[in-house]
XYZ file of C-alpha atoms in Angstrom:
389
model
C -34.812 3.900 -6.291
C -35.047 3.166 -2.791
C -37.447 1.657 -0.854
C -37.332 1.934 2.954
C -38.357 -0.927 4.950
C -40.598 0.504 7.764
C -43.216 -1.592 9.320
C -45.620 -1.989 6.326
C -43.438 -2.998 4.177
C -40.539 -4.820 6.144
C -40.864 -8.321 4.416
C -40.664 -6.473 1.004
C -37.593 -4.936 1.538
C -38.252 -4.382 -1.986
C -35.122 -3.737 -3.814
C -32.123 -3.353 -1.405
C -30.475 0.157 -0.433
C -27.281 -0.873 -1.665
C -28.204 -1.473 -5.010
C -30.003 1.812 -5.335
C -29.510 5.847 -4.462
C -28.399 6.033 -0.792
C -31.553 7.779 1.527
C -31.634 10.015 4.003
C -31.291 8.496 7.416
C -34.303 8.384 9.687
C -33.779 10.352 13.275
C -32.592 8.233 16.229
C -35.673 7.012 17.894
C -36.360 6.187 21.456
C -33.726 4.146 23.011
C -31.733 3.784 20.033
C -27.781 2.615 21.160
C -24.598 4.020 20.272
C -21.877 1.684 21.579
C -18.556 1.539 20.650
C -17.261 0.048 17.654
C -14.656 -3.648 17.741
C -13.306 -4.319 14.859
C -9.602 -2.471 13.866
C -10.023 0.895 11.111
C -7.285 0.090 8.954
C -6.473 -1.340 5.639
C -9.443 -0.472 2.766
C -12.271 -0.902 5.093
C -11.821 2.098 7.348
C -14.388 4.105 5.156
C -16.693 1.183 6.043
C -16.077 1.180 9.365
C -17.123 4.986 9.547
C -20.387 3.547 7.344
C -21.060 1.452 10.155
C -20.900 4.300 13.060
C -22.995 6.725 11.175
C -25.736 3.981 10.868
C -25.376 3.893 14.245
C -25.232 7.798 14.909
C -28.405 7.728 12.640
C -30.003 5.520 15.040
C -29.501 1.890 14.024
C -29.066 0.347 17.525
C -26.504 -2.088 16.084
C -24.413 -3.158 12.872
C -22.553 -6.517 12.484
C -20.427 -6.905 9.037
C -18.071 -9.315 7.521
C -15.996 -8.703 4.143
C -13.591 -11.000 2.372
C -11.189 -10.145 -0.073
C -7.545 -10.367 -1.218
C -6.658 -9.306 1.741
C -8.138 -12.145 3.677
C -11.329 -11.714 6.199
C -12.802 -8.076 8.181
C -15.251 -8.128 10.553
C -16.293 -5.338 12.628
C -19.530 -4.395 14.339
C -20.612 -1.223 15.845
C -23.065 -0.237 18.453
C -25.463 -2.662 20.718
C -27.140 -5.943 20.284
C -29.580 -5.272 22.980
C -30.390 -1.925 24.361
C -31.751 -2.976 27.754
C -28.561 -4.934 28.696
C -26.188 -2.702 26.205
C -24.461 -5.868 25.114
C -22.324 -5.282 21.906
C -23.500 -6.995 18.741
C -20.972 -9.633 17.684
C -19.212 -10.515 14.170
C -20.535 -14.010 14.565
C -24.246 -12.620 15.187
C -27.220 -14.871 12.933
C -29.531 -12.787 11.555
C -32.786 -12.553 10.058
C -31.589 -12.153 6.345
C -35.532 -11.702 4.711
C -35.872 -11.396 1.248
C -31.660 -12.703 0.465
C -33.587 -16.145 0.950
C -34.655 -15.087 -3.152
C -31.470 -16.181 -3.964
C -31.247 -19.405 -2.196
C -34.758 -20.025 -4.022
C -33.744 -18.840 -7.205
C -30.783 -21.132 -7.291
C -32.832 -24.457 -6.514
C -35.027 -23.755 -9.444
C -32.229 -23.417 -11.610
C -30.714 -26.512 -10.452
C -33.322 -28.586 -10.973
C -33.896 -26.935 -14.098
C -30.168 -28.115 -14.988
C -30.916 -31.471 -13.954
C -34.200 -31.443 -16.678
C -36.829 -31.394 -14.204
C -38.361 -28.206 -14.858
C -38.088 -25.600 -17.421
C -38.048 -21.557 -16.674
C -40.159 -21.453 -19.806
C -43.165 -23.643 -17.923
C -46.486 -21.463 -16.658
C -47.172 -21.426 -13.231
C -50.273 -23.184 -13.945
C -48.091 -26.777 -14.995
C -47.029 -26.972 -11.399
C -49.634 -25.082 -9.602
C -53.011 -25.875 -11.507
C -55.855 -23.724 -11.157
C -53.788 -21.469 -8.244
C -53.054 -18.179 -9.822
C -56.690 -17.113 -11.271
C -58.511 -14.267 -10.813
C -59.253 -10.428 -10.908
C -57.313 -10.533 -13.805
C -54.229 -13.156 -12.891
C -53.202 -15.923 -15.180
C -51.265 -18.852 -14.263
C -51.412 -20.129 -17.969
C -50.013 -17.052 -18.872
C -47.002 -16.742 -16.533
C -43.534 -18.696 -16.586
C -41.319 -19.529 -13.988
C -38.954 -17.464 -15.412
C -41.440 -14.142 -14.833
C -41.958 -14.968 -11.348
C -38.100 -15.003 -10.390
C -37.235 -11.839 -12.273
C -40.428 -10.112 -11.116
C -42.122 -9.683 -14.177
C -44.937 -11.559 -13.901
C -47.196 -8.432 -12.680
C -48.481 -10.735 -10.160
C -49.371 -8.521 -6.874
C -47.136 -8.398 -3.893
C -48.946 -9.856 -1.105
C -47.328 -7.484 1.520
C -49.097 -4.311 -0.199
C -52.010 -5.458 1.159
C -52.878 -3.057 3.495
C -55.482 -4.632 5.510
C -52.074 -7.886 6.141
C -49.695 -4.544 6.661
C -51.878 -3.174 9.482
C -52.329 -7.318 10.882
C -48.453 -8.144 10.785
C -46.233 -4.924 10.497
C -48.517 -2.270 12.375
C -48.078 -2.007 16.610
C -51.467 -3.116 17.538
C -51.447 -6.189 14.645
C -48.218 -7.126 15.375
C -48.427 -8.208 18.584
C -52.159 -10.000 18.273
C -50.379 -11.401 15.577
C -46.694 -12.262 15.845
C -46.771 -16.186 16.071
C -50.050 -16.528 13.773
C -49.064 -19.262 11.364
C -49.411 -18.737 7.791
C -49.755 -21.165 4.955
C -48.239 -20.085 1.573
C -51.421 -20.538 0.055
C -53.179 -18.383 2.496
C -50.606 -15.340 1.377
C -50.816 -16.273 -2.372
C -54.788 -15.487 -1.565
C -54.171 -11.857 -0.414
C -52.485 -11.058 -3.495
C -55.187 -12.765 -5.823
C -57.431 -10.691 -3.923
C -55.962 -7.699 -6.174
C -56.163 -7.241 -9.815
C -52.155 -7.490 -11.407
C -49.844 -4.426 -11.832
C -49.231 -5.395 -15.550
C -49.665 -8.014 -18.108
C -46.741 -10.852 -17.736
C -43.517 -9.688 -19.316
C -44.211 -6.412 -20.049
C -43.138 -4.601 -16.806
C -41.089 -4.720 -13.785
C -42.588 -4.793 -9.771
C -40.687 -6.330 -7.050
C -43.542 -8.688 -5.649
C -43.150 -11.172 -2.450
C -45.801 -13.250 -4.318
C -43.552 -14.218 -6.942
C -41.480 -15.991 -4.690
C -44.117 -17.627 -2.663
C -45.291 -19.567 -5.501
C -41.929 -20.150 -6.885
C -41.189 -22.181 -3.183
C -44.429 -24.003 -3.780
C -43.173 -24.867 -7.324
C -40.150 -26.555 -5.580
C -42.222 -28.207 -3.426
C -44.138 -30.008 -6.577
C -41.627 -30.929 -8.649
C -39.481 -32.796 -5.611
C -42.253 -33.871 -3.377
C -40.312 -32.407 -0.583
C -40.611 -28.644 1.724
C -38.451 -26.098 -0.416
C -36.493 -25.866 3.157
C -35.496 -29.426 2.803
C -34.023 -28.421 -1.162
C -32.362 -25.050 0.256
C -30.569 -27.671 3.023
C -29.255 -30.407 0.831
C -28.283 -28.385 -2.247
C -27.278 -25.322 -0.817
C -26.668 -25.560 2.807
C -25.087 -28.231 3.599
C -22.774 -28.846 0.457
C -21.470 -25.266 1.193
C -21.388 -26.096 5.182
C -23.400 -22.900 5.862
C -23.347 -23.783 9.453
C -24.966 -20.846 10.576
C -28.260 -21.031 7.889
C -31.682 -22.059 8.400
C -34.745 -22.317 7.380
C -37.021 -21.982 10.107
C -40.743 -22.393 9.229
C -42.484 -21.772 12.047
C -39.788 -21.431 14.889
C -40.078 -17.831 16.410
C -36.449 -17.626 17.831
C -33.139 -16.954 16.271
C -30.793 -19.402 17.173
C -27.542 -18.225 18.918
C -25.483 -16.635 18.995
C -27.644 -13.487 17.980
C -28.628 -9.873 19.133
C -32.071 -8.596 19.258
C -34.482 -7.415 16.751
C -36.056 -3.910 16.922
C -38.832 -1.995 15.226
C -40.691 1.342 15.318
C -43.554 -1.125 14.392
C -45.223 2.274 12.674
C -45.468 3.477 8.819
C -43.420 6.496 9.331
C -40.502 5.015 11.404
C -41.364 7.037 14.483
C -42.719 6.163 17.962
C -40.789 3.732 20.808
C -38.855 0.918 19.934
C -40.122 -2.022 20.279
C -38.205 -5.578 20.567
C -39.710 -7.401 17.811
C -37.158 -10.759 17.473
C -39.652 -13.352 18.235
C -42.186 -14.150 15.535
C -43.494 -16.626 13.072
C -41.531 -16.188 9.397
C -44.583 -18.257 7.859
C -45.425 -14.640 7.270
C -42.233 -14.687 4.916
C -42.494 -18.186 4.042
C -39.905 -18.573 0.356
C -40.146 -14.758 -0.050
C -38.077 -13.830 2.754
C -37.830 -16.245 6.016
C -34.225 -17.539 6.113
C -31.789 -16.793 8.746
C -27.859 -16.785 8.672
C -24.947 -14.864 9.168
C -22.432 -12.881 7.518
C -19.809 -15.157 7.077
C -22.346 -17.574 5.292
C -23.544 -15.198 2.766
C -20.265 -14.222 1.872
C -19.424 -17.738 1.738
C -22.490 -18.401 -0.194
C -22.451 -15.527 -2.711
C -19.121 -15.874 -3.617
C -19.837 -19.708 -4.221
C -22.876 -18.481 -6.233
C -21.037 -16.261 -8.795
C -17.854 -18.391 -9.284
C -20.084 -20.903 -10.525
C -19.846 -23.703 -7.763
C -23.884 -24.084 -7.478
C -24.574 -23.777 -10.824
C -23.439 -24.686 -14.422
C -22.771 -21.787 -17.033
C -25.966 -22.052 -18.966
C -28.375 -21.429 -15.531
C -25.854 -18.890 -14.078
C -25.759 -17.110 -16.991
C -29.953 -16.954 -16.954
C -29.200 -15.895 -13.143
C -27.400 -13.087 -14.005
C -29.268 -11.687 -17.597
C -31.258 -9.047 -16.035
C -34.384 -6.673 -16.696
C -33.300 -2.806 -16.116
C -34.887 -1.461 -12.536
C -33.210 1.841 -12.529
C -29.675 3.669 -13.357
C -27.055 0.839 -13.440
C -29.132 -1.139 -11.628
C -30.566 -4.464 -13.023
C -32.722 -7.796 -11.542
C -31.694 -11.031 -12.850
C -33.257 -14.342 -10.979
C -33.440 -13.718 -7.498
C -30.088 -11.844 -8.321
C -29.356 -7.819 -8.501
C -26.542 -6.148 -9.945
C -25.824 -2.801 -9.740
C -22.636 -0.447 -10.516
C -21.511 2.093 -7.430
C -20.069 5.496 -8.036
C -16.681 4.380 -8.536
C -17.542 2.042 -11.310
C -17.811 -1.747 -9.742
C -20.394 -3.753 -10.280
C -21.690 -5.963 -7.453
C -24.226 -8.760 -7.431
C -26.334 -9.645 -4.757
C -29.812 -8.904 -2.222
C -30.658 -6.893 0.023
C -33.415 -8.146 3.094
C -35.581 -6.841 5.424
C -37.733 -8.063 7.895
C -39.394 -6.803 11.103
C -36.437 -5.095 13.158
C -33.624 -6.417 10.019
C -32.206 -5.355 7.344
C -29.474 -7.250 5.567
C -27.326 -6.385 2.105
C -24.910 -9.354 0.808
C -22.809 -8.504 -2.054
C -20.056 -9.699 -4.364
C -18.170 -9.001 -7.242
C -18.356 -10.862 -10.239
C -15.321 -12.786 -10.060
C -16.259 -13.551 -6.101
C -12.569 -12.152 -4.765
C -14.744 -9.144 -3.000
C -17.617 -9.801 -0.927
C -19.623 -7.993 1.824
C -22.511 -8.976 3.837
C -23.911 -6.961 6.575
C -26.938 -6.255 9.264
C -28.746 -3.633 11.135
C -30.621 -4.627 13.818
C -33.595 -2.246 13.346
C -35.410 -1.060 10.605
C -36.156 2.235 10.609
C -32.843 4.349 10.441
C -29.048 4.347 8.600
C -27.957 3.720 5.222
C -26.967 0.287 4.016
C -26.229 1.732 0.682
C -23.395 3.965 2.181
C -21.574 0.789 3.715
C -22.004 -0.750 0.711
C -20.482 2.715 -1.357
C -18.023 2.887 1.186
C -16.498 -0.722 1.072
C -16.280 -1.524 -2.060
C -15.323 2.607 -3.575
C -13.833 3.644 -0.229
C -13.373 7.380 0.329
């Protein structure tokens, strides 16, 4: 299952390429870059490398990637970072990383879970009272648990199509761009909609779920989920190059552009989308960082350096989404052709996509980023890094 992030459903970005059936690339569009590649092809990451130009040949205008393993540390990049000046994106490039900020969520539930201040087994309605009601929706009825594996059946906000024509659509978009959303206000597009099932007895990816599972930080420690993500994740990890942004419109440097056919089919001009407001996002998908981070964090992650066994355990017990492919808590496994198994998220936003990935024991990670969101594979980087040729 794949699910390509165009413009209507770019914060989705659903369940990431990598951890499903490579798709067929989308045509090169209107100014899309080639560029030469940096980065040397040798060792076990030459078939990645390749990856990487094809993305590019596809018409991705740029790719930035990192990988870690015995080894020691690869980085490469391939094409441009901006097309107008043809400046080369860079291995040290932050990134709009969109729905991988699941996992930074995830894990501050399950921490303060460990530390006996929630449960996974409480409703929504014990933190949020009264929130999730409606055409059919049940707070009472829905756990905490549910909401980070997505089986709460709880609508996903972003397929709305009246907010997909206002924030992922040309003419929306750019009446739009630096609108400021509340959580609350996005929770209220998906109430709008009856559920997709009855908690726990189905799986649908939903942007909602993670919305109110921020908000459910945000009441049981008085403080912005943000502030949690900093002090528990961030900083004790020394992500220097993570954020949460709220409101702020700009990626900090150093960075390369963003860029988007802002259209449901992927076809049109390209348009230079890297300023907006990621309240659109908010805990569902607004973070930013860069490769070296997510590596960094990921591997942290599974080697059990964030949490004890009993929460990483619940992390990783997952609910089958397709052929080898399972979602734990804000956490996705899936096993390649060649037989590994990799955990991780995949992101999108408007003009990013994003896949971070490790292996279980942490000693093989990859995180990457195209800087538009229309074209290339990220499962074939993902194929060709971690089975090769």
């Amino acid at each position: 299952m794949r699910m390509r992030t165009t413009a209507v459903a770019a914060v989705a970005v659903a369940l990431s390429a990598v951890l499903a059936a490579p798709a067929v690339a989308a045509p090169g569009g209107s100014g899309a870059g080639t560029g030469d590649v940096t980065g040397a092809d040798t060792g076990d990451h030459r078939a990645a490398h390749r990856a990487m130009r094809a993305a590019v040949a596809a018409g991705v205008p740029g790719v930035t990637a990192t990988a870690k393993d015995r080894r020691g540390t690869w980085a490469a990049t391939a094409g441009v970072g901006d097309l107008r000046t043809e400046r080369k994106r860079s291995p040290h490039d932050r990134y709009r990383i969109g729905s991988i900020t699941k996992t930074f969520v995830a894990t501050v539930l399950l921490q303060l879970e460990a530390e006996g201040k929630l449960s996974l087994d409480d409703t929504v309605d014990t933190w949020l009272p009264g929130l999730v009601t409606g055409n059919g929706h049940d707070g009472t009825r829905i756990t905490l648990r549910q909401l980070l594996n997505h089986t709460s059946g709880v609508f996903n906000y972003t397929a709305d199509e009246d907010f997909g024509r206002t924030y992922f659509l040309k003419d929306g978009f750019f009446e739009h761009r630096y609108d400021t959303l509340a959580p609350e206000d996005l929770v209220r597009v998906a109430l709008a909609h009856e559920p997709d099932f009855e908690p726990g007895t189905d799986w649908n990816y939903s942007n909602t779920n993670y919305v109110l599972a921020g908000m459910v930080i945000e009441k049981a420690t008085g403080r912005p989920y943000g502030e949690e993500v900093r002090r528990r994740i961030v900083d004790p990890l020394h992500l220097t190059a993570t954020s949460v942004p709220g409101t702020r419109a700009a990626v900090p440097g150093p960075s390369s552009r963003a860029y988007s056919k802002l259209t449901q089919d992927g076809t049109g001009p390209t348009y230079d989308v890297t300023r907006l407001n990621p309240s659109l996002a908010h805990s569902a998908g607004e973070m930013i960082s860069d490769s070296k981070d997510l590596n960094r964090f990921y591997r942290a992650l599974l080697t059990g350096r964030l949490l004890p066994r009993e929460q990483l355990n619940a992390m990783t017990t997952t609910v089958p989404v397709g052929s080898g492919q399972g979602y734990g808590l804000g956490l996705m496994k899936s096993e390649l052709s060649c037989g590994v198994t990799v955990w991780g998220h995949g992101g999108g936003i408007h003009g990013s996509l994003s896949e971070a990935v490790t292996t279980e024991n942490g000693r093989h990670s990859l995180a990457f980023n195209f800087n538009g969101d229309w074209a290339g594979d990220t499962g074939a980087v993902i194929e060709a890094e971690f089975c090769g040729d």
